[in-house]
mmCIF file of C-alpha atoms in Angstrom:
data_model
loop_
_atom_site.group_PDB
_atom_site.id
_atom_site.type_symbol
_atom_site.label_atom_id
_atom_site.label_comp_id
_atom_site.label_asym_id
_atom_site.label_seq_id
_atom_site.Cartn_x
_atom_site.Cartn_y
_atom_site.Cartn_z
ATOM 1 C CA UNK H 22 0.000 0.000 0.000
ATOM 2 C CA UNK H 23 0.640 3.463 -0.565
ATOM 3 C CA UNK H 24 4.391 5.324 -1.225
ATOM 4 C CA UNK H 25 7.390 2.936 -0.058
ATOM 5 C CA UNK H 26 10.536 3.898 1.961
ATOM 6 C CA UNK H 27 12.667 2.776 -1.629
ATOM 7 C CA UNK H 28 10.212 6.097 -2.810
ATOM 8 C CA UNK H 29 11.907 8.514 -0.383
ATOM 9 C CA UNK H 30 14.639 8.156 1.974
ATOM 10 C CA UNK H 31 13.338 8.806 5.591
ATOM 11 C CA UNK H 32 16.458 10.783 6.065
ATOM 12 C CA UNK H 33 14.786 13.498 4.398
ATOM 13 C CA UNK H 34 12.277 13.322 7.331
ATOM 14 C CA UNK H 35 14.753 13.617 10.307
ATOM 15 C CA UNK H 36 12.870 15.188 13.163
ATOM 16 C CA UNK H 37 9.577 14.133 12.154
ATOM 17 C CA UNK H 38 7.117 12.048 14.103
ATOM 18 C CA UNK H 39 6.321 8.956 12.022
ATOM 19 C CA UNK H 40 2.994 9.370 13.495
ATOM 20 C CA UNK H 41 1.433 12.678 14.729
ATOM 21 C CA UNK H 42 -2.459 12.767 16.436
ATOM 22 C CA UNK H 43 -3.408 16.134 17.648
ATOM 23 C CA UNK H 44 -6.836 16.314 19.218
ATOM 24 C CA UNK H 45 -8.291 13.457 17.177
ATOM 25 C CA UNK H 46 -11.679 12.383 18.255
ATOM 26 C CA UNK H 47 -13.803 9.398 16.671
ATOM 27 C CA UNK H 48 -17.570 8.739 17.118
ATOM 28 C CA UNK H 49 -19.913 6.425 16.472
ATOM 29 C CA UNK H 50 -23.059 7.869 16.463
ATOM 30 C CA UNK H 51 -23.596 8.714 20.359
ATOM 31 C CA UNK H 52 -20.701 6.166 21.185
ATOM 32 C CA UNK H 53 -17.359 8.279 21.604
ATOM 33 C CA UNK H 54 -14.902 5.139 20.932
ATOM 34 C CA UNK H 55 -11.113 7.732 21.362
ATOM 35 C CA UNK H 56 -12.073 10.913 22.994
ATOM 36 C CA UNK H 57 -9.307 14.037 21.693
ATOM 37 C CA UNK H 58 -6.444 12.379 22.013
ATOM 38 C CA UNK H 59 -2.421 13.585 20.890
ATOM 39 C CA UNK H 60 0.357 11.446 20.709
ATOM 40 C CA UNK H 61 3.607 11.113 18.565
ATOM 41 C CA UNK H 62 5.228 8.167 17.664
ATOM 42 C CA UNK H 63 8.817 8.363 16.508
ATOM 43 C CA UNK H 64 10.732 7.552 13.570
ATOM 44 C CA UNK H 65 12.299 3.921 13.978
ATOM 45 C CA UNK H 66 9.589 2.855 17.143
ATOM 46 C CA UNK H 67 8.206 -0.001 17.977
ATOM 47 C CA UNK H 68 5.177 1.326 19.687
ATOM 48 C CA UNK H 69 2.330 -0.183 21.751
ATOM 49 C CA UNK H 70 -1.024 0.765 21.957
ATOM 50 C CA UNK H 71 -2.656 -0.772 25.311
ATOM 51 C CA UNK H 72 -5.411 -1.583 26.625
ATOM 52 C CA UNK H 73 -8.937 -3.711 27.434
ATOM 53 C CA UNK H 74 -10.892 -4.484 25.388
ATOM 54 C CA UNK H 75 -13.415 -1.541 23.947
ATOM 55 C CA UNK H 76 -10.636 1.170 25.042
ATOM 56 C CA UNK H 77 -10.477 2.693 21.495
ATOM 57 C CA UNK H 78 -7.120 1.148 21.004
ATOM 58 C CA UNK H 79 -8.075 -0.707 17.584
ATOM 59 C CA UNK H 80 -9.987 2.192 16.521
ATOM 60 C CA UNK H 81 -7.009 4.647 17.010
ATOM 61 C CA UNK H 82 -5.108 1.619 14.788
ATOM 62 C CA UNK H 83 -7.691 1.389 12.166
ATOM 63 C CA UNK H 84 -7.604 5.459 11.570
ATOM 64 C CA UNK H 85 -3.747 4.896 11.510
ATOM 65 C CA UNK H 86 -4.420 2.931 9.050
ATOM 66 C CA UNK H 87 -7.450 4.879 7.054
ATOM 67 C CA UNK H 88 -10.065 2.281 7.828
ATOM 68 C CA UNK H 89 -12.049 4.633 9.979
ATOM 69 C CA UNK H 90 -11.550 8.904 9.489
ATOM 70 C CA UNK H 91 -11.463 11.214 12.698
ATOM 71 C CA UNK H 92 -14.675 13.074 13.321
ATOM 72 C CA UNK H 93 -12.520 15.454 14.184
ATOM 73 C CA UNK H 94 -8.428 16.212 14.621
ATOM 74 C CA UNK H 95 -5.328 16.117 12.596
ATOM 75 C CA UNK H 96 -3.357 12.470 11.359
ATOM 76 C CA UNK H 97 -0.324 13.233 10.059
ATOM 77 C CA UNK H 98 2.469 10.588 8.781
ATOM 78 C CA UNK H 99 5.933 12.095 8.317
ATOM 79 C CA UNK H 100 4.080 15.587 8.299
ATOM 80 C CA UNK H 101 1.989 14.561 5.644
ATOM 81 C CA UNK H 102 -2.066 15.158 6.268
ATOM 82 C CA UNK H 103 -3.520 11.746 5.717
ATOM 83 C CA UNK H 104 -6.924 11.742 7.844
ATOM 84 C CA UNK H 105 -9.014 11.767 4.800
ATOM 85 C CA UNK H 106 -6.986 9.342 2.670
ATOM 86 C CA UNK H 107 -7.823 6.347 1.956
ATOM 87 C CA UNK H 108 -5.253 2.968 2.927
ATOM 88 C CA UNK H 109 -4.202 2.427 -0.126
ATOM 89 C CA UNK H 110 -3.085 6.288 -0.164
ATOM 90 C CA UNK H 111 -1.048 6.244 2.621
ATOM 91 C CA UNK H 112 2.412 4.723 3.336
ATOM 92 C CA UNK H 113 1.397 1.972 5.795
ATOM 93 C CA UNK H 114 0.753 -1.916 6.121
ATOM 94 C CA UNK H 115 -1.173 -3.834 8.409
ATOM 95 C CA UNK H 116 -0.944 -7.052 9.766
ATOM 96 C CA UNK H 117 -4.424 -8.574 11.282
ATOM 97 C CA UNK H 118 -4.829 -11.578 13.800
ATOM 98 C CA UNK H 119 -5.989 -13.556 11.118
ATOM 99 C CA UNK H 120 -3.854 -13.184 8.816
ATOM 100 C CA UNK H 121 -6.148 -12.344 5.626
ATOM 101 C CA UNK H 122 -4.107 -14.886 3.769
ATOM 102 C CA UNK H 123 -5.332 -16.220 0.257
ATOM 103 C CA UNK H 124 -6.142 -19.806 0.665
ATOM 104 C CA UNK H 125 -5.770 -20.641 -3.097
ATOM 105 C CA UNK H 126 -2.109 -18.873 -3.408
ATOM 106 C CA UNK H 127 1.148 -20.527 -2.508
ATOM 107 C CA UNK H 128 3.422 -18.854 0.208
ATOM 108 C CA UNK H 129 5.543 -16.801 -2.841
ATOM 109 C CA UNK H 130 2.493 -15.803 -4.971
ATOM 110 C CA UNK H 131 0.942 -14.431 -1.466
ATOM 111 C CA UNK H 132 3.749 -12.217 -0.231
ATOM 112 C CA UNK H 133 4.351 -10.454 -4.212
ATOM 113 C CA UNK H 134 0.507 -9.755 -4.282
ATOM 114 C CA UNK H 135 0.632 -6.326 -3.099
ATOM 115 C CA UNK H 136 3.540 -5.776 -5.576
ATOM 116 C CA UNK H 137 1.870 -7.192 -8.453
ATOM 117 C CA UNK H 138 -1.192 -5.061 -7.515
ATOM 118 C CA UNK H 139 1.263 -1.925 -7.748
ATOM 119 C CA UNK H 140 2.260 -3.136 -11.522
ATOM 120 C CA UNK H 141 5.854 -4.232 -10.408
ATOM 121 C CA UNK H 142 7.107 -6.979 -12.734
ATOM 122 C CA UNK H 143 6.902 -10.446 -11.939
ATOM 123 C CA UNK H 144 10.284 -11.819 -11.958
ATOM 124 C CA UNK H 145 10.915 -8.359 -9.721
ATOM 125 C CA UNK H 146 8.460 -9.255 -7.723
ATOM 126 C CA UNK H 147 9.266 -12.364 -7.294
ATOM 127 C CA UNK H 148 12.773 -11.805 -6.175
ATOM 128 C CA UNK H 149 11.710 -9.055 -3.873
ATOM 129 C CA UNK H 150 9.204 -11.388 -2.711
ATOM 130 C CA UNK H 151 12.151 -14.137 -2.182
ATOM 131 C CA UNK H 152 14.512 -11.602 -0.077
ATOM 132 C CA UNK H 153 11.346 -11.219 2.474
ATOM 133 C CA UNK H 154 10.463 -14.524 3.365
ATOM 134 C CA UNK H 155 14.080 -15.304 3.560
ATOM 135 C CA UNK H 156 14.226 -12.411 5.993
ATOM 136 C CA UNK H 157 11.032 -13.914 8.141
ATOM 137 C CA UNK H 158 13.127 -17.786 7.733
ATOM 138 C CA UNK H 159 10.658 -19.145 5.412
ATOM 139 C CA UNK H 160 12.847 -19.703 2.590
ATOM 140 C CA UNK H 161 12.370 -23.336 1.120
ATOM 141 C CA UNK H 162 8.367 -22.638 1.747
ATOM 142 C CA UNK H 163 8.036 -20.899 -1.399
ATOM 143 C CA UNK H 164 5.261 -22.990 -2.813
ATOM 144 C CA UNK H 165 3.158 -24.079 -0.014
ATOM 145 C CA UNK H 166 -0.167 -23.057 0.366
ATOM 146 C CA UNK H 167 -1.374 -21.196 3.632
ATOM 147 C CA UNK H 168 -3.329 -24.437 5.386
ATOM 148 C CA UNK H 169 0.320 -26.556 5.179
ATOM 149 C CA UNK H 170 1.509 -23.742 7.430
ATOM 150 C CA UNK H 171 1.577 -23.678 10.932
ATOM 151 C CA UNK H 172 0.394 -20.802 13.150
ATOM 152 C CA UNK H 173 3.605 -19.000 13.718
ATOM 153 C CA UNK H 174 4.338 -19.370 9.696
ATOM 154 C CA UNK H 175 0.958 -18.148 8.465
ATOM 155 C CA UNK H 176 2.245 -15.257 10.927
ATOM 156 C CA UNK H 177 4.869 -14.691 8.961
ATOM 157 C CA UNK H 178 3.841 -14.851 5.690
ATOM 158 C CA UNK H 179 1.475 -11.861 6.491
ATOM 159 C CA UNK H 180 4.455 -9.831 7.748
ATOM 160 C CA UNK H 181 6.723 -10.976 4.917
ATOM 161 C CA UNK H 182 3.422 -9.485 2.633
ATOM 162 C CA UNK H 183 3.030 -6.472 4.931
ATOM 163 C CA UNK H 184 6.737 -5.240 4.813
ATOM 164 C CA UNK H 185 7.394 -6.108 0.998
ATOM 165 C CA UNK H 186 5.823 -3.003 0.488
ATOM 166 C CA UNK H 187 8.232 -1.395 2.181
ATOM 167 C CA UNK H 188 5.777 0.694 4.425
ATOM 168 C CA UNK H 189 7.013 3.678 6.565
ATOM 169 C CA UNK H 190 4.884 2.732 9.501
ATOM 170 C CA UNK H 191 3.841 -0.666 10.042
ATOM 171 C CA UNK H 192 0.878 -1.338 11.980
ATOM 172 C CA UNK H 193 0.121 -5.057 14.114
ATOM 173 C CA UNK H 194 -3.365 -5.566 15.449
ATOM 174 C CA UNK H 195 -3.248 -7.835 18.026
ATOM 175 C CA UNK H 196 -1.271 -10.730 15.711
ATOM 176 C CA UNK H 197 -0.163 -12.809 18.423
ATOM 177 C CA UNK H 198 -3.367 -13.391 19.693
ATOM 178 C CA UNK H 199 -4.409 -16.528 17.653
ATOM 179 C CA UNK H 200 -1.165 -18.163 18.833
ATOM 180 C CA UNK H 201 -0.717 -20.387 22.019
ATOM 181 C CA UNK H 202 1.525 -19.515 25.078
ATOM 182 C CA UNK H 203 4.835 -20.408 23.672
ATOM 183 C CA UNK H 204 4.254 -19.935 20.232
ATOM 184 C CA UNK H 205 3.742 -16.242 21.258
ATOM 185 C CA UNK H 206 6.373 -15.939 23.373
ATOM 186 C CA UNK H 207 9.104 -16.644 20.685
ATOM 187 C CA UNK H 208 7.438 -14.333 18.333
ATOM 188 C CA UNK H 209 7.503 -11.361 20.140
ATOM 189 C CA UNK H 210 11.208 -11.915 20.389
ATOM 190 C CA UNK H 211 11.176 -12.653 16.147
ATOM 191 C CA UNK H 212 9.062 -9.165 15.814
ATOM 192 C CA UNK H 213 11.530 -7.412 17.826
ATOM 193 C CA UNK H 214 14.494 -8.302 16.681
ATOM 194 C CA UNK H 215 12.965 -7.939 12.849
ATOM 195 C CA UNK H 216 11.612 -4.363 13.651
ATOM 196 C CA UNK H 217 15.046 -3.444 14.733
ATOM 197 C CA UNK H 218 16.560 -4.807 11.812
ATOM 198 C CA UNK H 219 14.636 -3.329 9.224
ATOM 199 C CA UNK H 220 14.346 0.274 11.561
ATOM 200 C CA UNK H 221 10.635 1.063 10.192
ATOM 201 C CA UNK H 222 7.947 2.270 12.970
ATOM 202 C CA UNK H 223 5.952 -0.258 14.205
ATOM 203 C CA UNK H 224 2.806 0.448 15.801
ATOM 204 C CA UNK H 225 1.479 -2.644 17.975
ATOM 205 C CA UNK H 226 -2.410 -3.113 19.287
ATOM 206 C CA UNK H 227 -2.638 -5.627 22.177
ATOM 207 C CA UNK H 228 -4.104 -6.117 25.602
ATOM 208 C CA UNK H 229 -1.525 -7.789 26.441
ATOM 209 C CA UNK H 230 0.205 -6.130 29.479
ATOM 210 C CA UNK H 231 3.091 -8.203 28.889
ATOM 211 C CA UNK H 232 3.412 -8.421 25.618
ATOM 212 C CA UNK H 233 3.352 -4.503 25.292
ATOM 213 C CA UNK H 234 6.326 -4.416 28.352
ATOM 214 C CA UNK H 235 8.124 -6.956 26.553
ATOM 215 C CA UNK H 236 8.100 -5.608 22.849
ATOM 216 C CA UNK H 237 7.855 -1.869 22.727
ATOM 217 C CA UNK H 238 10.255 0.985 23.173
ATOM 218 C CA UNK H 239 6.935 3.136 23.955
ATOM 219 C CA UNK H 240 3.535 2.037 25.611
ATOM 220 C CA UNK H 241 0.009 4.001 25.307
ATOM 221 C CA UNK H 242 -2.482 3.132 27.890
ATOM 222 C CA UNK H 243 -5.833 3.382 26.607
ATOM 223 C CA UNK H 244 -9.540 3.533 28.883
ATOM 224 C CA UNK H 245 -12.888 4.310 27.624
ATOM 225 C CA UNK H 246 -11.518 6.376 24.799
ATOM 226 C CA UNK H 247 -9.018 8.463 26.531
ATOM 227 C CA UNK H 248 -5.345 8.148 26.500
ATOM 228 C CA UNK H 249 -3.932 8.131 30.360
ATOM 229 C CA UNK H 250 -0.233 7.858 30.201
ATOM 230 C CA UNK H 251 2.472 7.419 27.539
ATOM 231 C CA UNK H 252 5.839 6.299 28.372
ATOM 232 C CA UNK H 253 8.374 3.086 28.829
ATOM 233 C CA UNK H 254 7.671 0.206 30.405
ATOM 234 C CA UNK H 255 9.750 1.356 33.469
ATOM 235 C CA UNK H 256 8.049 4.390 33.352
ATOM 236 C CA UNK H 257 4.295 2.916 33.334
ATOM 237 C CA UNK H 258 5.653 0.068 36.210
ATOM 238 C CA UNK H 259 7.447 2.101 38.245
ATOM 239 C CA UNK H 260 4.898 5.156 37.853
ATOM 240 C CA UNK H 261 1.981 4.820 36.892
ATOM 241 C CA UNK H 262 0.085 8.290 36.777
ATOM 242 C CA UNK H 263 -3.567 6.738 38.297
ATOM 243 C CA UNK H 264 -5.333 3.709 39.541
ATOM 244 C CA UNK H 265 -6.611 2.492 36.204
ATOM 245 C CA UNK H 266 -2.719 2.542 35.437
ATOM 246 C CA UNK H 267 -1.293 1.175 38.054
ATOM 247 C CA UNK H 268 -4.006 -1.794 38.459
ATOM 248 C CA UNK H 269 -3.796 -2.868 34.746
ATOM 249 C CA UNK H 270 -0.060 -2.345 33.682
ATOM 250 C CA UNK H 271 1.085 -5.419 35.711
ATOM 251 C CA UNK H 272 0.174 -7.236 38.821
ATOM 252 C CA UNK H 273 -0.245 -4.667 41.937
ATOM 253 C CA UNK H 274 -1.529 -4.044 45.251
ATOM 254 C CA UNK H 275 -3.365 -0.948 45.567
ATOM 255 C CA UNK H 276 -3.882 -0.169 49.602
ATOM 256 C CA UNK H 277 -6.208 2.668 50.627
ATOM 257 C CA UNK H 278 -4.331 5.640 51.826
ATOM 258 C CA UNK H 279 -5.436 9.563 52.849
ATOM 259 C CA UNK H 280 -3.253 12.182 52.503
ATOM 260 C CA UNK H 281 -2.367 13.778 56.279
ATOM 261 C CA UNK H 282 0.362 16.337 54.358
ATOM 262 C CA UNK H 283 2.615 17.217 52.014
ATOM 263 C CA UNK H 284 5.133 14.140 53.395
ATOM 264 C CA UNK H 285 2.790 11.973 55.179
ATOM 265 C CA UNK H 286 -0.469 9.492 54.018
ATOM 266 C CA UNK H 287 -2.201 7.306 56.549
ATOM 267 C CA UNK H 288 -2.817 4.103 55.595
ATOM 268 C CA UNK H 289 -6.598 2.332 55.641
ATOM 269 C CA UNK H 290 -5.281 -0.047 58.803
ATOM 270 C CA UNK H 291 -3.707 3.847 60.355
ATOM 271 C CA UNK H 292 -0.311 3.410 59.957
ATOM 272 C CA UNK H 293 1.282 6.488 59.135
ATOM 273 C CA UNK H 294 4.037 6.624 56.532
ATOM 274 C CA UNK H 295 6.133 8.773 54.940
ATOM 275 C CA UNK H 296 5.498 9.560 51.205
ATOM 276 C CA UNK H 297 6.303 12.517 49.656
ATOM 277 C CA UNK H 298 3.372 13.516 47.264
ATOM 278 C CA UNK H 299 1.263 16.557 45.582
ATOM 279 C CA UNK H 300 -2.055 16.005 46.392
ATOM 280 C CA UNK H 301 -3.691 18.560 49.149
ATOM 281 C CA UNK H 302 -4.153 16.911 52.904
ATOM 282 C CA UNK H 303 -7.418 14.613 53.395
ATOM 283 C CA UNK H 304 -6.806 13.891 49.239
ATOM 284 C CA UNK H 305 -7.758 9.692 48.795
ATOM 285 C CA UNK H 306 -5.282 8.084 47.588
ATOM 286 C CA UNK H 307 -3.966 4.314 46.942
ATOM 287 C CA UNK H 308 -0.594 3.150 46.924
ATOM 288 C CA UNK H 309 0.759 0.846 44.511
ATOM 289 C CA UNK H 310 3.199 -1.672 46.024
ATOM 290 C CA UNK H 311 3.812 -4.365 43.115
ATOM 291 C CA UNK H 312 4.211 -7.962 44.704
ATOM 292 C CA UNK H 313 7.775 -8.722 43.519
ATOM 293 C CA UNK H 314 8.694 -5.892 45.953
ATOM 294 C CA UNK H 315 8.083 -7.022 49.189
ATOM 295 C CA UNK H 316 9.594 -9.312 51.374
ATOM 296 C CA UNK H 317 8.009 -11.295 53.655
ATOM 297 C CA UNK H 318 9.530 -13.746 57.122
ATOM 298 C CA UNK H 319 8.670 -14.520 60.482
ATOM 299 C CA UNK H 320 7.412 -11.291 62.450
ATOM 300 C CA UNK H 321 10.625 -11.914 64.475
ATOM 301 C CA UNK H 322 12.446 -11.648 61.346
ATOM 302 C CA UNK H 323 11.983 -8.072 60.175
ATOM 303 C CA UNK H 324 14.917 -5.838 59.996
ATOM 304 C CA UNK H 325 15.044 -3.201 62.396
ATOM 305 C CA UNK H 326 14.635 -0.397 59.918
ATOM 306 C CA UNK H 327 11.240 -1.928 58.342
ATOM 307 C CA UNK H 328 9.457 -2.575 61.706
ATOM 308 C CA UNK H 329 7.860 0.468 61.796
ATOM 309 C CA UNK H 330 6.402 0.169 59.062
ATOM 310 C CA UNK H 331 5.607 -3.694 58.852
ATOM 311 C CA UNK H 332 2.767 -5.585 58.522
ATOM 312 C CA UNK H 333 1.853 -8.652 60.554
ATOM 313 C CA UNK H 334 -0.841 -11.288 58.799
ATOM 314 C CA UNK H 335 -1.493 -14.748 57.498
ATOM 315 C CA UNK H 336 -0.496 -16.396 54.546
ATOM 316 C CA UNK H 337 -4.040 -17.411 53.006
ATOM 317 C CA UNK H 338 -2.649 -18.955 49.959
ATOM 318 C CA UNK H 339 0.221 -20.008 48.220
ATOM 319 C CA UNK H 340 0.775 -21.022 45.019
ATOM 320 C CA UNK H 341 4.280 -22.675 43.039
ATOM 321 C CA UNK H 342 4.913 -21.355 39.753
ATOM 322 C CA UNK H 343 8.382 -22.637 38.867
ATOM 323 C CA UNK H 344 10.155 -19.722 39.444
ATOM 324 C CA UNK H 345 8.587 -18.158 41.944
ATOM 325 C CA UNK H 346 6.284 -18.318 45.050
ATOM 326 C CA UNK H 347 2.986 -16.434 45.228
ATOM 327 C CA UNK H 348 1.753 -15.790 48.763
ATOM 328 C CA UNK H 349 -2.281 -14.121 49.494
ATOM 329 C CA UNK H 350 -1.306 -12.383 53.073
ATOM 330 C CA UNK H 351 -4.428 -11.278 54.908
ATOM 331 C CA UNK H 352 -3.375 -8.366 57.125
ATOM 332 C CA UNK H 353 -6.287 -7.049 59.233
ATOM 333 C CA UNK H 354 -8.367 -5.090 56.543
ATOM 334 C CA UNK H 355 -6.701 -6.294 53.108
ATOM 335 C CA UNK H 356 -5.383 -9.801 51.323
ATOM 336 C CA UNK H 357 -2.092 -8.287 49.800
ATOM 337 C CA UNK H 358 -0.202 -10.470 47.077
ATOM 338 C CA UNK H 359 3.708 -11.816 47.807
ATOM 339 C CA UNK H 360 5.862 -12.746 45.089
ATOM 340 C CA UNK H 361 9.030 -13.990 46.462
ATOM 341 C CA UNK H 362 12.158 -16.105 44.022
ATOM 342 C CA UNK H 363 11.755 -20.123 44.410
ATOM 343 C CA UNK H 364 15.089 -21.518 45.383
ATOM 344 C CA UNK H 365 16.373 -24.742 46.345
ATOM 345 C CA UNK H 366 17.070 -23.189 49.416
ATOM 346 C CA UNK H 367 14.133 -20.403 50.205
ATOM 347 C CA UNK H 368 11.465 -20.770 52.789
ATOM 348 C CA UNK H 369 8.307 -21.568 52.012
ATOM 349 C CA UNK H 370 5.004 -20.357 54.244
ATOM 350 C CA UNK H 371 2.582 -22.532 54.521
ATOM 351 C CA UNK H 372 -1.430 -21.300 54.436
ATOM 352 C CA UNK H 373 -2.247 -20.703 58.090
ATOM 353 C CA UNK H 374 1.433 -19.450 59.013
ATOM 354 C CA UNK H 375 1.549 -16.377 60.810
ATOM 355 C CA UNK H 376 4.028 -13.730 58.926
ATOM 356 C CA UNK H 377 5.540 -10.375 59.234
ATOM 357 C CA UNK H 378 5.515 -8.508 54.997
ATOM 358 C CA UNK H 379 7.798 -5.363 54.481
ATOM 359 C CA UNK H 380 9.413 -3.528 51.896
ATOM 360 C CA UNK H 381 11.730 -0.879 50.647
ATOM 361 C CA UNK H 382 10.298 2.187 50.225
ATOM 362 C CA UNK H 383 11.531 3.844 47.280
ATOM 363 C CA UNK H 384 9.096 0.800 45.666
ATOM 364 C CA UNK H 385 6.326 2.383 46.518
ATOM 365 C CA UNK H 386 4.321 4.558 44.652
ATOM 366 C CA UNK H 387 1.467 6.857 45.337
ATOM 367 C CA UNK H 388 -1.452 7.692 42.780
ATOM 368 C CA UNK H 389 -4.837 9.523 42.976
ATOM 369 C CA UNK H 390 -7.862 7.399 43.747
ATOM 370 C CA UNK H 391 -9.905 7.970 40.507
ATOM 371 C CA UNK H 392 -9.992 5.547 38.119
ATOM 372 C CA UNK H 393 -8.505 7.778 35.489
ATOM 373 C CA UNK H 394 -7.319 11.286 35.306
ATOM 374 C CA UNK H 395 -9.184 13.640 32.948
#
């Protein structure tokens, strides 16, 4: 589709967000599915949009894309205006979960569609074609229709199709999400290291927390339309700027706090603790303490500079995952999730065993109460 990067150098467009959204809205009738956001993707990123499901992620895609037009707002691609184009006008690609393969066409004929569609010759084609499924490790597949293919290689084959166009932004709904556990696992490792290779933006739908932490350079968190927070995967983990955030980017526990004053909240159980914040005194709050960051012992155990802020419970639960133990601890008004390292030599707590949890507190993190920020 559209102009290729063989076209016009993207040199000529140093400085220039592959992707720029200023103020875009899209509705459907009454139903406001991405509410005014702005965001800029970079030249050369792999880029995650995230999200549940009905967040507007797909839809932001699909204008990407020019499958849906903004009611309102500007789309630009390398500083071009393309929010009335149509796809086929506009220097992208995009791969689908499921696939949109042709059944009847062999694995060659398939990726040099597109080409042949642009009037490129067919032995060109055809060796083009050859260089990109060599590139996704399909070479000796050439003539093998789609249903001799396994999961991962009809996965391929659509991004071997996709990038023989040689798009400037490439765009990925969801296309792991057909694929089982491991399958998916060693494909987002194949996207990555293909994206780097090549250097063209990728732009990645999934609700996937995981996948998007994994994968992208850049994550977009997405909720009823709005975009709350755009940043690394450190940035998102380690601060998250709300509830929503916090709760969905990764396992958490979110404890009930009030504001006393500028360096002190109060906990739901009353223990006071220091934490160094900008919301206004009596503000409701919730602190984020993710599960891999606390430590947990016999209450005898704790280290003298934790006790005052420890918590004493009971392990309710605990479950074995291979590498690591997951511990429910009730304290007296909260369970609170324990992820601790399995070792042949670590301790493990029992359901019913009384326990003492603490942590370090530059771990902790303190967000508003809302479920989103405006």
């Amino acid at each position: 589709m559209g102009e290729g990067l063989s076209d016009q150098s993207l040199a000529d467009y140093a400085g220039v967000s592959a992707v720029a959204i200023e103020g875009v809205t899209k509705r459907f009738g009454d139903v406001v599915a991405v509410d005014n956001i702005n965001l800029d993707i970079a030249d050369g990123e792999f880029f995650a949009l995230l999200g549940p499901s009905g967040c507007g992620k797909t839809t932001t895609l699909r204008m990407i894309a020019g499958l849906e037009f903004p009611t309102s707002g500007s789309l630009r691609i390398f500083g071009d205006e393309v929010g009335t184009l149509p796809p086929d006008k506009r220097p992208v690609n995009t791969v689908f979960q499921n696939y949109a393969l042709f059944p009847h066409m062999n694995v060659l004929d398939n990726v040099s569609f597109g080409l042949r569609m642009k009037g490129v010759e067919k032995k060109s084609a055809a060796t083009q074609a050859r260089e990109m499924i060599e590139l996704v490790r399909l070479d000796g597949m050439e003539k093998r229709k789609p249903s001799q293919l396994s999961g991962g290689q009809q996965q391929r084959v659509a991004l071997a199709r996709a990038l023989v166009n040689k798009p400037k932004v490439l765009l990925l709904d969801e296309p792991l999400g057909a694929l089982d556990l491991k399958l998916r696992q060693d494909m987002q490792h194949e996207l990555k290291s293909l994206q780097r290779e090549l250097g063209v933006s990728f732009v990645f739908v999934t609700h996937d927390q995981e996948e998007a932490l994994t994968m992208s350079d850049r994550i977009a968190v997405m909720h009823d339309g709005k975009l709350l927070q755009v940043g690394t995967a450190e940035e998102l983990y380690d601060q998250p700027v709300n509830r929503f955030v916090a709760d969905f980017v990764g396992q958490t526990n979110l404890i009930d706090a009030t504001v006393i004053d500028d360096e002190m909240i109060a906990l739901a159980n009353g223990t006071k603790i220091k934490a160094p914040n900008p919301y206004p005194g009596g503000t409701k709050v919730a602190m984020s303490l993710r599960p891999e960051s606390i430590s947990i012992g016999a209450p005898e155990d704790v280290p003298e500079e934790f006790r005052p802020t420890s918590l004493h419970g009971v392990v309710q639960e605990m479950n074995y995952l291979g590498h690591s133990h997951v511990y429910t601890v009730g304290v007296d008004w909260m369970p609170l999730e324990v992820r601790t390292n399995a070792t042949p030599t670590s301790i493990k707590y029992e359901p019913g065993t009384e326990v003492a949890i603490w942590w370090d507190r530059r771990s902790d993190w303190v967000v508003p109460d809302e479920g989103y920020s405006s």
